[in-house]
mmCIF file of C-alpha atoms in Angstrom:
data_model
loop_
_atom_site.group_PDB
_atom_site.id
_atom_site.type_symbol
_atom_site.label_atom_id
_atom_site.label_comp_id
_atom_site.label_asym_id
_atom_site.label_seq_id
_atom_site.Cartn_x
_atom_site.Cartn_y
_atom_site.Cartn_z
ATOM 1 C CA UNK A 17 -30.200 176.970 -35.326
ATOM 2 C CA UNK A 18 -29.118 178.687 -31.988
ATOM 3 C CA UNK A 19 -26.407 177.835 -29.709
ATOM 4 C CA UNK A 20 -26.069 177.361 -26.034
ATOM 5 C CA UNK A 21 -23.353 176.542 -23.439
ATOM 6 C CA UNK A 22 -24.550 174.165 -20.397
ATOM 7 C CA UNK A 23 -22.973 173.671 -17.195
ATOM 8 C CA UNK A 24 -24.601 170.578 -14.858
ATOM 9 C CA UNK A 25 -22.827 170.414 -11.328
ATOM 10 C CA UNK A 26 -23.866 167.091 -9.768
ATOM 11 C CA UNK A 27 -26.016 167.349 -6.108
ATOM 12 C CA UNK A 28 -25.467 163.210 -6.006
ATOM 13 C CA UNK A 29 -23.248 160.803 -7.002
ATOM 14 C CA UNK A 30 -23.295 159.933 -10.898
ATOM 15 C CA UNK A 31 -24.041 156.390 -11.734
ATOM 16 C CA UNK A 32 -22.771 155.083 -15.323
ATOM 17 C CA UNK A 33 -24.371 152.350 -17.293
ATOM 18 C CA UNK A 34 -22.568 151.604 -20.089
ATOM 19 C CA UNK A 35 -24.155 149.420 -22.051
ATOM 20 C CA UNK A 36 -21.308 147.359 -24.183
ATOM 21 C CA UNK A 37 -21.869 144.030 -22.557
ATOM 22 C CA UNK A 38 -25.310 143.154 -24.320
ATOM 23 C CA UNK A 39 -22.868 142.829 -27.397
ATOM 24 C CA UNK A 40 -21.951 138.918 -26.758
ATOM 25 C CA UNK A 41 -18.490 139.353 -28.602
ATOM 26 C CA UNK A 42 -17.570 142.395 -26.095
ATOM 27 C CA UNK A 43 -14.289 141.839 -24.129
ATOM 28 C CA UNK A 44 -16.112 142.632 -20.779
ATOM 29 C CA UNK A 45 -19.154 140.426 -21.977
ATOM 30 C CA UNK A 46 -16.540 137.274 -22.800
ATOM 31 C CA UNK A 47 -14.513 137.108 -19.551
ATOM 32 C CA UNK A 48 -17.692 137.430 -17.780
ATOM 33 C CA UNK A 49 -19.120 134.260 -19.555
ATOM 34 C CA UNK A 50 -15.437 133.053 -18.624
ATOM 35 C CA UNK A 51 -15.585 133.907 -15.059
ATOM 36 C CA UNK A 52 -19.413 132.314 -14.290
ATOM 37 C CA UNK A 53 -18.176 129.006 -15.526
ATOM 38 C CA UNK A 54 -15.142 128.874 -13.519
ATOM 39 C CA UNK A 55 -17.032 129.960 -10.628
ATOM 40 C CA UNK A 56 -19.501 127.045 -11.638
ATOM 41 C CA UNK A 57 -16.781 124.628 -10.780
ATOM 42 C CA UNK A 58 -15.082 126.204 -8.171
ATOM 43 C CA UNK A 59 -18.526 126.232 -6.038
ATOM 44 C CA UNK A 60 -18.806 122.015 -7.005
ATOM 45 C CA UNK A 61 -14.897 121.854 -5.704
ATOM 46 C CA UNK A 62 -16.248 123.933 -2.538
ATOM 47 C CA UNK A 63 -13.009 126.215 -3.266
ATOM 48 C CA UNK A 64 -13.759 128.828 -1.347
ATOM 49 C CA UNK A 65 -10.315 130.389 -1.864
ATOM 50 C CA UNK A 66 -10.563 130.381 -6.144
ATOM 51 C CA UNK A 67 -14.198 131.505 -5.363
ATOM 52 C CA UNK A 68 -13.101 134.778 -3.891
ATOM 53 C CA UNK A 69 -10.568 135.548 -6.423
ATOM 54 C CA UNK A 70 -13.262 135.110 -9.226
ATOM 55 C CA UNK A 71 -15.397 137.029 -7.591
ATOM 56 C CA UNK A 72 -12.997 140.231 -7.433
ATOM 57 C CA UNK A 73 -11.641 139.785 -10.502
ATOM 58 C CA UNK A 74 -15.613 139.733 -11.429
ATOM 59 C CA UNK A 75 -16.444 142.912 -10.001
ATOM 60 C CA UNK A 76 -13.397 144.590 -11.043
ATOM 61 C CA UNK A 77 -14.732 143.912 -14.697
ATOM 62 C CA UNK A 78 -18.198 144.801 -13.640
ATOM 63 C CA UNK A 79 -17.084 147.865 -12.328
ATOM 64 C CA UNK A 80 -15.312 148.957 -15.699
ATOM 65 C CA UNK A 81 -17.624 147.528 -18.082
ATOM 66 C CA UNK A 82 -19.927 150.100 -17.124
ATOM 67 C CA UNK A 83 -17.693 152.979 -17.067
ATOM 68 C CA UNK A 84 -17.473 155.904 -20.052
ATOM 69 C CA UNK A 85 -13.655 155.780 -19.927
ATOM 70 C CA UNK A 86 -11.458 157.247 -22.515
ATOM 71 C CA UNK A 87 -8.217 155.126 -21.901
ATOM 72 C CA UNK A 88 -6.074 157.513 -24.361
ATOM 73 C CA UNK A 89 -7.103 161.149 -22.073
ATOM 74 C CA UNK A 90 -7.262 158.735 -18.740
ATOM 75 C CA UNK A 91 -11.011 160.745 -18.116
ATOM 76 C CA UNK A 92 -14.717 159.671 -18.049
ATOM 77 C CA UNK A 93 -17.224 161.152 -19.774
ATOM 78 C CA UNK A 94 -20.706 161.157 -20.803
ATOM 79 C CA UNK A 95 -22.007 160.240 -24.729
ATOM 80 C CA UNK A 96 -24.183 162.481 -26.288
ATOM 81 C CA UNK A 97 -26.829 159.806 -26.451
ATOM 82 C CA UNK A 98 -26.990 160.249 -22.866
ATOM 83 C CA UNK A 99 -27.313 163.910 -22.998
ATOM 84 C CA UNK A 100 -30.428 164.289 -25.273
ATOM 85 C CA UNK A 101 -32.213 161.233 -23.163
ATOM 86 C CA UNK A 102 -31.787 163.394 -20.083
ATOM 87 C CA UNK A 103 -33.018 166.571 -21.907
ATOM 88 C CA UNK A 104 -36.148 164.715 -23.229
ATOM 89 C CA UNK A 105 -37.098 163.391 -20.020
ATOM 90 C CA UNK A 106 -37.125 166.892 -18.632
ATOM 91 C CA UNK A 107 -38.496 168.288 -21.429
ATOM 92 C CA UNK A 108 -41.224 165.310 -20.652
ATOM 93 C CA UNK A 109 -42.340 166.686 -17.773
ATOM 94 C CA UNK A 110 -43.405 169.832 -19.354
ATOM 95 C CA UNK A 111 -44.632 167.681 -22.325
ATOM 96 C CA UNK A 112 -42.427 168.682 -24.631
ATOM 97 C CA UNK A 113 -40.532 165.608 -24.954
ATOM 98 C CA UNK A 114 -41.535 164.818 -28.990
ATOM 99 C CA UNK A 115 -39.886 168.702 -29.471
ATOM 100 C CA UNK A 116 -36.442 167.695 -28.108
ATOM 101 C CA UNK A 117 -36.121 164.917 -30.453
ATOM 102 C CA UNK A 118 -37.087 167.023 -33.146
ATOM 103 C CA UNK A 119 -35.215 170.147 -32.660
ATOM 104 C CA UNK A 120 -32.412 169.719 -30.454
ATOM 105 C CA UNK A 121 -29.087 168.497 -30.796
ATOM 106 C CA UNK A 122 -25.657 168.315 -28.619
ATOM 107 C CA UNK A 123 -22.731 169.580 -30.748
ATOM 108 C CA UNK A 124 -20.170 167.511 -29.632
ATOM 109 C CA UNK A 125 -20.036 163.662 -29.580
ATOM 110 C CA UNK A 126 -19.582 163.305 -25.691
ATOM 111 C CA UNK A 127 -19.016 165.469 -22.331
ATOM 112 C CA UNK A 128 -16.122 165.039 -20.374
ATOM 113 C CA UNK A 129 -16.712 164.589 -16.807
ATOM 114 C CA UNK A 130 -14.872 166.763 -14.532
ATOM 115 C CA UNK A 131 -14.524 165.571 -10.902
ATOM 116 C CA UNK A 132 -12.683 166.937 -8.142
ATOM 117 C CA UNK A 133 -10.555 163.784 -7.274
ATOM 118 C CA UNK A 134 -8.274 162.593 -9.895
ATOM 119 C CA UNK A 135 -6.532 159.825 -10.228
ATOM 120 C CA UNK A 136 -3.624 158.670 -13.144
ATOM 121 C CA UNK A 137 -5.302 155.403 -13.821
ATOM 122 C CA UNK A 138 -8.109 153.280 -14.146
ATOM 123 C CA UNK A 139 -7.012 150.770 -11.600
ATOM 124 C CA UNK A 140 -6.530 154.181 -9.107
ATOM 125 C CA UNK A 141 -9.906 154.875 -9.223
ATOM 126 C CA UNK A 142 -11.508 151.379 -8.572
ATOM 127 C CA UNK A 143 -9.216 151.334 -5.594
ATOM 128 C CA UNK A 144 -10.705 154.773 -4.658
ATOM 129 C CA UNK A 145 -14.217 153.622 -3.374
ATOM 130 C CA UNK A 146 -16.319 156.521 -3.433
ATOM 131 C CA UNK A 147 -15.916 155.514 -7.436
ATOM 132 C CA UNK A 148 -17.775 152.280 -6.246
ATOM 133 C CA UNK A 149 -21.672 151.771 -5.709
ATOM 134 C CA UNK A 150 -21.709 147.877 -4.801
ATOM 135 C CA UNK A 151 -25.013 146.747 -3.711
ATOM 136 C CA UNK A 152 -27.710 143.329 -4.635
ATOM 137 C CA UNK A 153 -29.530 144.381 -7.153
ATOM 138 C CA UNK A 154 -32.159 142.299 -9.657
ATOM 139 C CA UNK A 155 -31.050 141.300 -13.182
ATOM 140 C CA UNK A 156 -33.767 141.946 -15.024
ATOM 141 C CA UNK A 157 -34.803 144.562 -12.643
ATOM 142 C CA UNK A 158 -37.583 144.074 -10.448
ATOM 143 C CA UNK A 159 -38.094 140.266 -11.465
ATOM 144 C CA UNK A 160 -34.839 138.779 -12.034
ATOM 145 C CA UNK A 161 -32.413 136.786 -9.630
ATOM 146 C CA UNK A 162 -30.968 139.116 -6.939
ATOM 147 C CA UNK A 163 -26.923 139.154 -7.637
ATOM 148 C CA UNK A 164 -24.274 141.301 -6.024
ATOM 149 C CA UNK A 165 -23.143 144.212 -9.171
ATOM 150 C CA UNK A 166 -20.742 147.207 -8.935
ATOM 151 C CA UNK A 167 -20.836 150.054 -10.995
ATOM 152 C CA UNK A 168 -18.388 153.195 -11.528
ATOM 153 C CA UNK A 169 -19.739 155.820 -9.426
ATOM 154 C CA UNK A 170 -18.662 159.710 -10.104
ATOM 155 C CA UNK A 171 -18.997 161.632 -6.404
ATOM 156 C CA UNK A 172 -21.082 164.357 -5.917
ATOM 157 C CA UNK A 173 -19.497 167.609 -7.534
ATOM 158 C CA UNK A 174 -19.091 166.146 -10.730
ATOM 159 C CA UNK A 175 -19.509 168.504 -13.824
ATOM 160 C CA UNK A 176 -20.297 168.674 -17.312
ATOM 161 C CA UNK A 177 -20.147 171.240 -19.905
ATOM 162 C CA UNK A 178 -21.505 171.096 -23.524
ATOM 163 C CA UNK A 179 -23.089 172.941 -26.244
ATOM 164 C CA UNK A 180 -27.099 172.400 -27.537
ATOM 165 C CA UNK A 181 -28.207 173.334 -30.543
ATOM 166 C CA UNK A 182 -31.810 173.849 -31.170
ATOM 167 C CA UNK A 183 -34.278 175.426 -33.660
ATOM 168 C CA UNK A 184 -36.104 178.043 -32.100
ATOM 169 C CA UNK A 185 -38.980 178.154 -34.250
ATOM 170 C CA UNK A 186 -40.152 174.749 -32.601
ATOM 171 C CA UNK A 187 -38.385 175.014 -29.038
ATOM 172 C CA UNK A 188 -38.187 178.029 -27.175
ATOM 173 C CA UNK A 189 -35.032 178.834 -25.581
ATOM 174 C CA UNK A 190 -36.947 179.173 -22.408
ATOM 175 C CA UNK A 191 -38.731 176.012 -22.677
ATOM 176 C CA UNK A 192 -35.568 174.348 -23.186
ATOM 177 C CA UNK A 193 -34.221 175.864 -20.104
ATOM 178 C CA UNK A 194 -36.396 175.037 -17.976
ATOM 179 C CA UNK A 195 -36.502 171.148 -19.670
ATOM 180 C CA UNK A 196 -32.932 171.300 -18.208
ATOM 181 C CA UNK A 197 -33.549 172.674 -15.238
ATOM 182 C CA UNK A 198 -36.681 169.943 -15.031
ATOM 183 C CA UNK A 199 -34.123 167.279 -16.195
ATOM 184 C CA UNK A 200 -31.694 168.169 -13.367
ATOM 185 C CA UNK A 201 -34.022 168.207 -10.236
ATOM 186 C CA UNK A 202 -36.746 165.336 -11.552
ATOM 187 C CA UNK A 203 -34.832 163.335 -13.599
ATOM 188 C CA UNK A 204 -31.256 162.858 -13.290
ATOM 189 C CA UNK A 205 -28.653 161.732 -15.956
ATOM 190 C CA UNK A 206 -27.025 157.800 -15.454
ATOM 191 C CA UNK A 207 -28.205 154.807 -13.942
ATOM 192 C CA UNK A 208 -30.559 154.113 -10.930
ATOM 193 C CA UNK A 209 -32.397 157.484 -11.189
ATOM 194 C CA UNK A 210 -33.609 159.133 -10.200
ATOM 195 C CA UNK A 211 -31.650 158.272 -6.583
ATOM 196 C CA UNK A 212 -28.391 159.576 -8.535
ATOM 197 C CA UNK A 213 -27.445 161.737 -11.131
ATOM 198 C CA UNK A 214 -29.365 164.954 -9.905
ATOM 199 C CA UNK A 215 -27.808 168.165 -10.602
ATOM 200 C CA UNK A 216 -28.179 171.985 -11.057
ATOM 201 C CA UNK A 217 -27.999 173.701 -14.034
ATOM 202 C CA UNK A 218 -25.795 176.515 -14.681
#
């Protein structure tokens, strides 16, 4: 196996989609359930005042439900999972997809995302809104009702740095370069690609 050291500097915002809430006993997933049936009532009562408070305290769970947050090292970051997924749809484009999944893999667990702005809290960086995307959007997608969501955004300038391994006898280290560089301007890495999540590779 053969090593490498990536670099990806985002060109636009970074959207992040954490997916913990289809678990039904997830925290986030539970006061949500809590929330919509409070709201339920509220909307009967015509309170518009408990209305608005359950719908901020609603987005504010929204918003961190679909962050990567390490709470212990107060930073974001990226799962490997992630990673490879953006590789392979790079790698797709060149139709070598099936050769990622076979030969590559990303040494460490996670990236860390590196941004510019810091802040010394979670609750900072909700109330820093270029960390917000809030918009209508279609749950399912496309088909489904159109409800207001808000997701963690990372600003453009974000970066991430991580190692790949891969087996050169079925993936070039060329070919995976340029699956990466294909990955970067094509694809993008988070949600609502390929509109975010574009980046060069360095």
């Amino acid at each position: 196996m053969k090593s490498i050291k990536t670099t990806w500097t985002g060109i636009r915002p970074l959207i992040m989609s954490n997916p913990q809430t289809v678990e039904i006993a997830n925290p986030f997933a539970v006061n949500s359930r809590r929330i919509n049936s409070l709201l339920k009532a509220a909307r009967k009562k015509g309170d518009e005042n408990r209305m608005s408070e359950l719908a901020d305290e609603q987005k504010r769970g929204d918003w961190e439900a679909s962050a990567y947050w390490d709470a212990k090292e107060k930073k974001f970051y990226i799962p490997d999972t992630c990673l490879i997924a953006c590789i392979r749809n790079g790698a797709a484009a060149a139709k070598k997809g099936k050769d990622i999944d076979r030969a590559v893999i990303i040494t460490e667990d996670r990236a860390d995302l590196v941004t510019e702005i810091k802040h010394n809290s979670l609750d900072a960086y909700y109330d820093d809104e270029i960390f917000r995307l809030e918009c209508p959007a279609k749950v399912p997608p496309k088909t489904g009702a159109l409800i207001w969501k808000v997701r963690a955004m990372v600003p453009t300038g974000w970066k991430l740095t991580f190692n790949i391994e891969f087996d050169e006898n079925i993936v070039a280290e060329k070919s995976l370069r340029e699956a990466l560089e294909l990955a970067g301007r094509l694809s993008g890495i988070g949600g609502w690609r390929p509109k975010f999540g574009r980046f060069l590779v360095s």
